[in-house]
Coordinates of C-alpha atoms and ligand atoms in Angstrom, one line a residue:
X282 CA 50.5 -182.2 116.1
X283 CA 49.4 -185.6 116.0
X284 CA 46.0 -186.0 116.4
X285 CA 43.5 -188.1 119.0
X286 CA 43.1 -191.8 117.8
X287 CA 39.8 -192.3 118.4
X288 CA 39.8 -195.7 116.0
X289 CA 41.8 -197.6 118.9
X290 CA 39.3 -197.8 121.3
X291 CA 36.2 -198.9 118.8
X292 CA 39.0 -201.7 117.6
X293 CA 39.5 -202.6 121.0
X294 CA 36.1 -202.8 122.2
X295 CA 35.0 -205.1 119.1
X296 CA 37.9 -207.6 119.5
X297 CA 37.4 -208.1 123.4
X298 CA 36.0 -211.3 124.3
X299 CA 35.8 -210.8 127.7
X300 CA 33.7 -208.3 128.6
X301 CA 32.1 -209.3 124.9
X302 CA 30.8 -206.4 123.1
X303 CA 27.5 -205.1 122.2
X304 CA 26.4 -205.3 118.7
X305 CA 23.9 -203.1 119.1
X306 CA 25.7 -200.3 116.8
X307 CA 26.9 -203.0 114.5
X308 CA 25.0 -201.9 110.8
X309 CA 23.6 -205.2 109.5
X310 CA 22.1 -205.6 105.8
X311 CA 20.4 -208.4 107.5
X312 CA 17.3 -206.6 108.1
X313 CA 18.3 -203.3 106.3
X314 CA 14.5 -202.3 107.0
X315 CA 15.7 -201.5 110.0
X316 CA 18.3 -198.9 109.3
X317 CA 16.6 -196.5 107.1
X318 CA 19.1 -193.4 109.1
X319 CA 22.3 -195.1 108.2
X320 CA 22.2 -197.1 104.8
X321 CA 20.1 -196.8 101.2
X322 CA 18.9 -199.3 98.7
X323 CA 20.1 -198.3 95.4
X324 CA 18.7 -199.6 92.0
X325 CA 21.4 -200.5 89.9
X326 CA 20.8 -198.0 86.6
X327 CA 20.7 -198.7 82.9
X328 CA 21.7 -202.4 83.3
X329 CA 22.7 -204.7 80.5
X330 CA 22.9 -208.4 81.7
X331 CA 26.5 -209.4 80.8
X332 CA 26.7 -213.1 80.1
X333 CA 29.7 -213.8 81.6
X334 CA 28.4 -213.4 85.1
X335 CA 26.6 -216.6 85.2
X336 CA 29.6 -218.6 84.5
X337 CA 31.7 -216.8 87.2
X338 CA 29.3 -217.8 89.7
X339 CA 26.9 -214.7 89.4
X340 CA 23.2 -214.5 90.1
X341 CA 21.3 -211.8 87.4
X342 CA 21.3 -208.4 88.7
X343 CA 17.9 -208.1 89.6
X344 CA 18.3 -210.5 92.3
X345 CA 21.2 -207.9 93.8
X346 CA 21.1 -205.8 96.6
X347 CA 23.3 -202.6 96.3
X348 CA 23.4 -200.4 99.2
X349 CA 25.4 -197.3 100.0
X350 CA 25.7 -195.9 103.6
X351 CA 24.8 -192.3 104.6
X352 CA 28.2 -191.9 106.9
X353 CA 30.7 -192.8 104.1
X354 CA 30.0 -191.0 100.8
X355 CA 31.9 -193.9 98.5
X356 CA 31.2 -197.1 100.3
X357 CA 28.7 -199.1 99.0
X358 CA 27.9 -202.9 99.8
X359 CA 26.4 -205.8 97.5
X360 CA 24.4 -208.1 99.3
X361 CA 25.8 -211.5 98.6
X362 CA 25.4 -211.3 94.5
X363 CA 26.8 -215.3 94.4
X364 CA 25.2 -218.4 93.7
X365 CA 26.1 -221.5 96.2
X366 CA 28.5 -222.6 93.5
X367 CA 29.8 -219.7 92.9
X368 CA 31.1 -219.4 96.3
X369 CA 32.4 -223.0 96.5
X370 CA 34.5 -221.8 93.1
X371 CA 36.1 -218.6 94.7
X372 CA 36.5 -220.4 97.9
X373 CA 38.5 -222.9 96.1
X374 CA 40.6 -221.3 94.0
X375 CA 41.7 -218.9 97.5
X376 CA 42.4 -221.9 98.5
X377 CA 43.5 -224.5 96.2
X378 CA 45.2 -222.0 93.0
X379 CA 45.8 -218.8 94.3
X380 CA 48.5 -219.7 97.1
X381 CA 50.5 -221.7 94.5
X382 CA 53.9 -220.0 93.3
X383 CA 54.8 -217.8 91.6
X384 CA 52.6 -216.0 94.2
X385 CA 53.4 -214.5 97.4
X386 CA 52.6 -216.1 100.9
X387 CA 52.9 -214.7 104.4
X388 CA 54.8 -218.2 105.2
X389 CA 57.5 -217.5 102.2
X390 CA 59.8 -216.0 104.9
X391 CA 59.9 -219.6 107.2
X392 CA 59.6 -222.3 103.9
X393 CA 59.0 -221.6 100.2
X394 CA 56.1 -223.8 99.3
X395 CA 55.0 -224.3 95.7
X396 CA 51.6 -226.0 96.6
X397 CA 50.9 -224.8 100.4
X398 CA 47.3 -226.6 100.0
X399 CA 48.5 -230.0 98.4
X400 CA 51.2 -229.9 101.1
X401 CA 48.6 -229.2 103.8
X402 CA 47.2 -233.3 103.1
X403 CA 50.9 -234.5 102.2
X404 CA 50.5 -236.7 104.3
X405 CA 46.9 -237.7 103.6
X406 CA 45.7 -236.1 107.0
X407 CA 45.0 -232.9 107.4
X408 CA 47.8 -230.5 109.3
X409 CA 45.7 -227.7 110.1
X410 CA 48.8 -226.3 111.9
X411 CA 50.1 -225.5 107.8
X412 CA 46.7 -224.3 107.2
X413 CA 46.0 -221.7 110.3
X414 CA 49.7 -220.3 109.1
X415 CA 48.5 -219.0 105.6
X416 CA 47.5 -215.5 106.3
X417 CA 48.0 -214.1 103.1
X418 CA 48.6 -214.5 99.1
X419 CA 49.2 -211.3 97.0
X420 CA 48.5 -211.5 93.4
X421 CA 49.9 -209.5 90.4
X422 CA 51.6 -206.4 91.3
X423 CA 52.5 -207.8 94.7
X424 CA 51.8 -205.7 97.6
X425 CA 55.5 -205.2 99.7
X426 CA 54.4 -204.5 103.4
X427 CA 57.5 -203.2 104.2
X428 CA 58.4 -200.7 101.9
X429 CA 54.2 -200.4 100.6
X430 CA 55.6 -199.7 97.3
X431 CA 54.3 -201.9 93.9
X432 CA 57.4 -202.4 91.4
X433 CA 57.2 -203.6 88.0
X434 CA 59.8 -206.4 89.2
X435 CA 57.8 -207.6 91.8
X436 CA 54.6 -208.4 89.4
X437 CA 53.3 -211.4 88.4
X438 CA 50.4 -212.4 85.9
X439 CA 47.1 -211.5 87.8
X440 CA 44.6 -214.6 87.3
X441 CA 42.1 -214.2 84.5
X442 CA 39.2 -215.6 86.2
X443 CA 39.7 -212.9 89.1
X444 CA 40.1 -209.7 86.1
X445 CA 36.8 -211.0 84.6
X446 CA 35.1 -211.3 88.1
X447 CA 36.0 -207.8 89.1
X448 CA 35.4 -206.1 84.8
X449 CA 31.9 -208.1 85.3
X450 CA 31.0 -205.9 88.9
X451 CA 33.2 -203.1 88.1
X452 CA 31.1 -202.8 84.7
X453 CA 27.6 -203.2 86.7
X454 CA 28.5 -200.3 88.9
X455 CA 29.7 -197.8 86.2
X456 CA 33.8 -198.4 86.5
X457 CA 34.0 -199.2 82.7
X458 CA 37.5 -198.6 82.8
X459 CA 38.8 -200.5 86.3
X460 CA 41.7 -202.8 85.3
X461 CA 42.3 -205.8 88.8
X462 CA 45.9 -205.5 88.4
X463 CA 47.0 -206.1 92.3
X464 CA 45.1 -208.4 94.9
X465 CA 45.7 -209.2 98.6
X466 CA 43.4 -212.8 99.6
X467 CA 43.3 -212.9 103.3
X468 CA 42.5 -215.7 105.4
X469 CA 41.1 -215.5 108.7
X470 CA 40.8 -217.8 111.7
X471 CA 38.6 -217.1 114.1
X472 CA 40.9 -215.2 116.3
X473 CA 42.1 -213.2 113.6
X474 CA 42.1 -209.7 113.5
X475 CA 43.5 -206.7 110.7
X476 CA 44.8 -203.5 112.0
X477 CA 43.8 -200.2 110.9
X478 CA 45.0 -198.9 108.0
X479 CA 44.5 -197.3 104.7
X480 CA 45.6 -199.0 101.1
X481 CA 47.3 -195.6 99.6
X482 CA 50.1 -197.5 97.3
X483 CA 48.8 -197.6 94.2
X484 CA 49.4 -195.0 91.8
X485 CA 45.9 -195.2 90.9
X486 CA 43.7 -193.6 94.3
X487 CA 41.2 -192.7 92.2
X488 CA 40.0 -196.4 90.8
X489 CA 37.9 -198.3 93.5
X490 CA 38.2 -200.8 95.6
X491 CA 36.9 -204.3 95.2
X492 CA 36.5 -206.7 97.8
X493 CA 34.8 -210.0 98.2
X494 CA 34.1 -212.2 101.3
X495 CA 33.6 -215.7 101.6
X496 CA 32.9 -217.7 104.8
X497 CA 32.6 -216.8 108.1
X498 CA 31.4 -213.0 109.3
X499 CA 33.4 -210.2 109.9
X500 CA 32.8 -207.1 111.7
X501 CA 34.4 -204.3 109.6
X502 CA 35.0 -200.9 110.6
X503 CA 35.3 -198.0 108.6
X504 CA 36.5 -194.3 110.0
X505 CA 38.0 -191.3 108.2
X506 CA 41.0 -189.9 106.4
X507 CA 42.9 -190.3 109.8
X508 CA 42.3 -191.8 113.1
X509 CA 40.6 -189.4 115.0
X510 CA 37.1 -190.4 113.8
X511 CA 35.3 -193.4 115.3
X512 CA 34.8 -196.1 112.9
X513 CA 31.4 -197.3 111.7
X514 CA 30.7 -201.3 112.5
X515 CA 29.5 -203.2 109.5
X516 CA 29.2 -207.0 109.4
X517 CA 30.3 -208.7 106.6
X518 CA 28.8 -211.9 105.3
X519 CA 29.4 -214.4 103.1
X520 CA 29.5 -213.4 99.2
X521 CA 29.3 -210.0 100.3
X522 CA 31.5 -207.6 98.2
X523 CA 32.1 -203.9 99.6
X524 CA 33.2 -201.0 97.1
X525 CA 35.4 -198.7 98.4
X526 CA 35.5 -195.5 96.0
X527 CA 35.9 -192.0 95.9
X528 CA 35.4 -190.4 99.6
X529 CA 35.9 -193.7 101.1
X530 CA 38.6 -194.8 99.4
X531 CA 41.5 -193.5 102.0
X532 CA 40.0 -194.2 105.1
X533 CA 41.0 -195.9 108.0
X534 CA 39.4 -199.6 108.2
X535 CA 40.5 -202.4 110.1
X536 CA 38.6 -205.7 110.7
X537 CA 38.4 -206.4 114.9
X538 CA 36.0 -209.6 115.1
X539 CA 35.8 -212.8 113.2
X540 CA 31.9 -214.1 114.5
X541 CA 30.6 -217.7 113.4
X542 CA 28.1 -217.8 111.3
X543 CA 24.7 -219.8 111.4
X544 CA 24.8 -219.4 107.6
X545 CA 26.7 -221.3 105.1
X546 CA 25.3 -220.2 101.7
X547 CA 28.4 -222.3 100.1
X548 CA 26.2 -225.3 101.1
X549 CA 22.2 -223.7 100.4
X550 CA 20.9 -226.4 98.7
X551 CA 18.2 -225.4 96.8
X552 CA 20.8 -222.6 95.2
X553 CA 23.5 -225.3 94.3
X554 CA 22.7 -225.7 90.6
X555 CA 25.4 -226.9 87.7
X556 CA 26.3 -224.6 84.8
X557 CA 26.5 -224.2 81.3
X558 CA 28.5 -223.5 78.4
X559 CA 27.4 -221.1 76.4
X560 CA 28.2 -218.8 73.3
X561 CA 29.3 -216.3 76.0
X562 CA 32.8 -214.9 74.9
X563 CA 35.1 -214.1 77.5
X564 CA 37.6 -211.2 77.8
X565 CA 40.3 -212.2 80.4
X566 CA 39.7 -215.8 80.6
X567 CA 41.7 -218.1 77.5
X568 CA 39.8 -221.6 78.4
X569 CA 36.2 -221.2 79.0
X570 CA 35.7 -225.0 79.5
X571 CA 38.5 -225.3 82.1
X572 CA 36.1 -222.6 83.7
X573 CA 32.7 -224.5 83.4
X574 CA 34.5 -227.7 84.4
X575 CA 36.4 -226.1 87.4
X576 CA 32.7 -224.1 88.5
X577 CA 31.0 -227.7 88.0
X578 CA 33.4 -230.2 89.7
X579 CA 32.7 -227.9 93.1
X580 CA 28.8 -229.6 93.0
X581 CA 29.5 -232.9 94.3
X582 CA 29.3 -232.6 97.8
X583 CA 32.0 -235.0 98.6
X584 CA 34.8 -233.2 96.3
X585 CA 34.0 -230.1 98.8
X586 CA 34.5 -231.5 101.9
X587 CA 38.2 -230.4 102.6
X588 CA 36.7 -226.8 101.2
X589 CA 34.2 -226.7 103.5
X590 CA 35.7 -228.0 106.7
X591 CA 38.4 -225.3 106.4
X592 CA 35.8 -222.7 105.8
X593 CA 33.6 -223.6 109.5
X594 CA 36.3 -221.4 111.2
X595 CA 37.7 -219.1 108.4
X596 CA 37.3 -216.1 106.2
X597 CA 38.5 -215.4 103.3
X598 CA 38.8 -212.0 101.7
X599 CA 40.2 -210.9 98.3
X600 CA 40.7 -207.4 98.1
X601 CA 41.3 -206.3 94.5
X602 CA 43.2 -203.1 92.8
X603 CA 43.7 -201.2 90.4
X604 CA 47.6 -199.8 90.3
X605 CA 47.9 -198.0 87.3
X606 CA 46.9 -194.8 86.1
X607 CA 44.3 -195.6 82.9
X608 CA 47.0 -194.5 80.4
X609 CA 50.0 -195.7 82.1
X610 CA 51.1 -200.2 81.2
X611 CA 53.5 -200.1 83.9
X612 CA 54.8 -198.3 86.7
X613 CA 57.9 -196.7 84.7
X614 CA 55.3 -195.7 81.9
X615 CA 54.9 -192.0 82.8
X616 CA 52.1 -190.9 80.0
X617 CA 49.8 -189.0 82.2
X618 CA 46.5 -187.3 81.2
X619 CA 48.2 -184.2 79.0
X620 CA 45.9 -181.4 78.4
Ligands
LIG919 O1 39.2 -208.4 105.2 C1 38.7 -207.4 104.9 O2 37.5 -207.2 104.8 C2 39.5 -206.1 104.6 C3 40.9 -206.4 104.1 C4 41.7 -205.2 103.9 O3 41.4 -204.2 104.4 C5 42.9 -205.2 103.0 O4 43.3 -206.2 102.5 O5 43.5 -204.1 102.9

């Protein structure tokens, strides 16, 4: 028997604009103080600075807020771990990189575009039209909505600087072995929304669940293995990355509500600081001074304007995976854990 879908009516309530919801229930790290019944501080354990994370835009751990919540064994959020320019990087490269082919765009179905951003100021205006139609990029294994099912044919190389961002948190928070092999980057507009759903393709359910934030706020909900159980509301800000492991892992979650934001910590001055090269050795990334160049040329105010006036009514979200099983290099490789 199918049962009740008690997820519907949360969604519902959050997206309506008119009557416009109460966010009184809405769990914000804001003033975490406050919510002692719902969500914990944790201290991050036994934690070895790793070098890289200051050139991909990381602050040092101690400045990081980790926080799990007492509702949903598995889910844990970090407090906005970026610096200004690290934001301004990612934001970028959503932007600017990661829609270039061979990836996969929402759009491919209408045109194939190799460069949907350069062809966005073609005509050296802006067509925001172009722009408001990007709602999605896949990267590496590419996600296939129809069918949900990763294939080794439909894979492409996974960007390095992405693998090393997600090694670098995954390795903070214990996941020694995660591997970023699949990634959706979603763009929101302000009258965006994402169904519920649960991301159950990957061979891999066991791995977590990486996913980082940039721009405007989002309300997120997350519910239960199925839809009977009513959602939690938790806003999402800028630089915020949310871990979905274990428990948490198959449940429902959907996103209702894109809100403005007063906050644009992309543009927090006193936090918008170049940086350096270093004897840091990388593992994913080939060219580290493509990376300190790319990080750096995001400083100047006036290289980030078209950056930042797509961001004042946008979100961005890339939602990393791992596909594999840990002994498996491809989907066809069946070497599973033998005892
Ligand atoms: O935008 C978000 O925060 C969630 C995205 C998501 O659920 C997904 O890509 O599966």
């Amino acid at each position: 028997m199918e049962s009740v879908d008690n997820f519907k009516g949360i969604f519902k309530y959050y997206k309506s604009n008119k009557p416009k919801p109460s966010f009184d229930d809405v769990i914000s790290l804001v003033d975490p103080s406050k919510l002692t019944d719902k969500v914990s501080k944790m201290t991050l354990s036994n934690i070895t600075e790793d070098n890289r994370a200051a050139l991909l835009g990381l602050r040092k751990t101690n400045e990081w807020e980790l926080y799990s919540f007492h509702d949903h064994p598995g889910l844990f959020l970090i407090k906005n771990p970026f610096t200004a320019l690290g934001q301004r990087y990612w934001i970028r490269k959503c932007l600017e990189t990661y829609p270039r082919k061979p990836n996969k765009l929402n759009i491919d179905i209408e045109t194939l575009l190799p460069d949907w951003w350069a062809k966005c100021f073609e005509t050296g205006q802006c067509n925001r039209q172009l722009q408001k139609k990007l709602r999605w990029t896949t990267l590496g294994y590419h996600h296939n909505w129809d069918t949900k099912i990763y294939t080794d044919e439909n894979k492409t190389p996974f960007p390095e600087d992405l693998a090393e961002l997600s090694d670098v948190v995954a390795k903070y928070l214990g996941y020694s072995c995660f591997r970023a092999e699949a990634a959706i980057v979603n763009y929101y507009h302000m009258d965006s929304t994402l169904s519920a759903h649960t991301d159950h393709s990957e061979v891999n359910l066991e791995a977590p669940l990486f996913s980082f934030s940039f721009g405007q706020t989002a309300i997120f909900l997350i519910g239960g293995k199925d839809k009977s159980r009513e959602p939690s509301a938790i806003l999402v800000n800028s630089g915020d990355v949310m871990i979905m492991s274990k428990e948490a892992r198959l449940c429902y979650h959907a996103v209702p509500k894109i809100l403005s934001s007063e906050l644009s910590p992309w543009d927090d001055k006193e936090d918008l600081c170049l940086i350096s090269d270093d004897d840091t050795l990388l593992r994913f990334i080939s060219d580290k001074t493509l990376l300190v160049s790319s990080m750096n040329k995001n400083y100047k105010d006036s290289v980030w304007t078209k950056f930042r006036d797509y961001m004042k009514e946008s979100r961005i979200n890339m939602n990393v995976r791992q596909v594999l099983n840990e002994t498996q290099n491809s989907l066809t490789d069946y070497h599973f854990n033998d005892t």
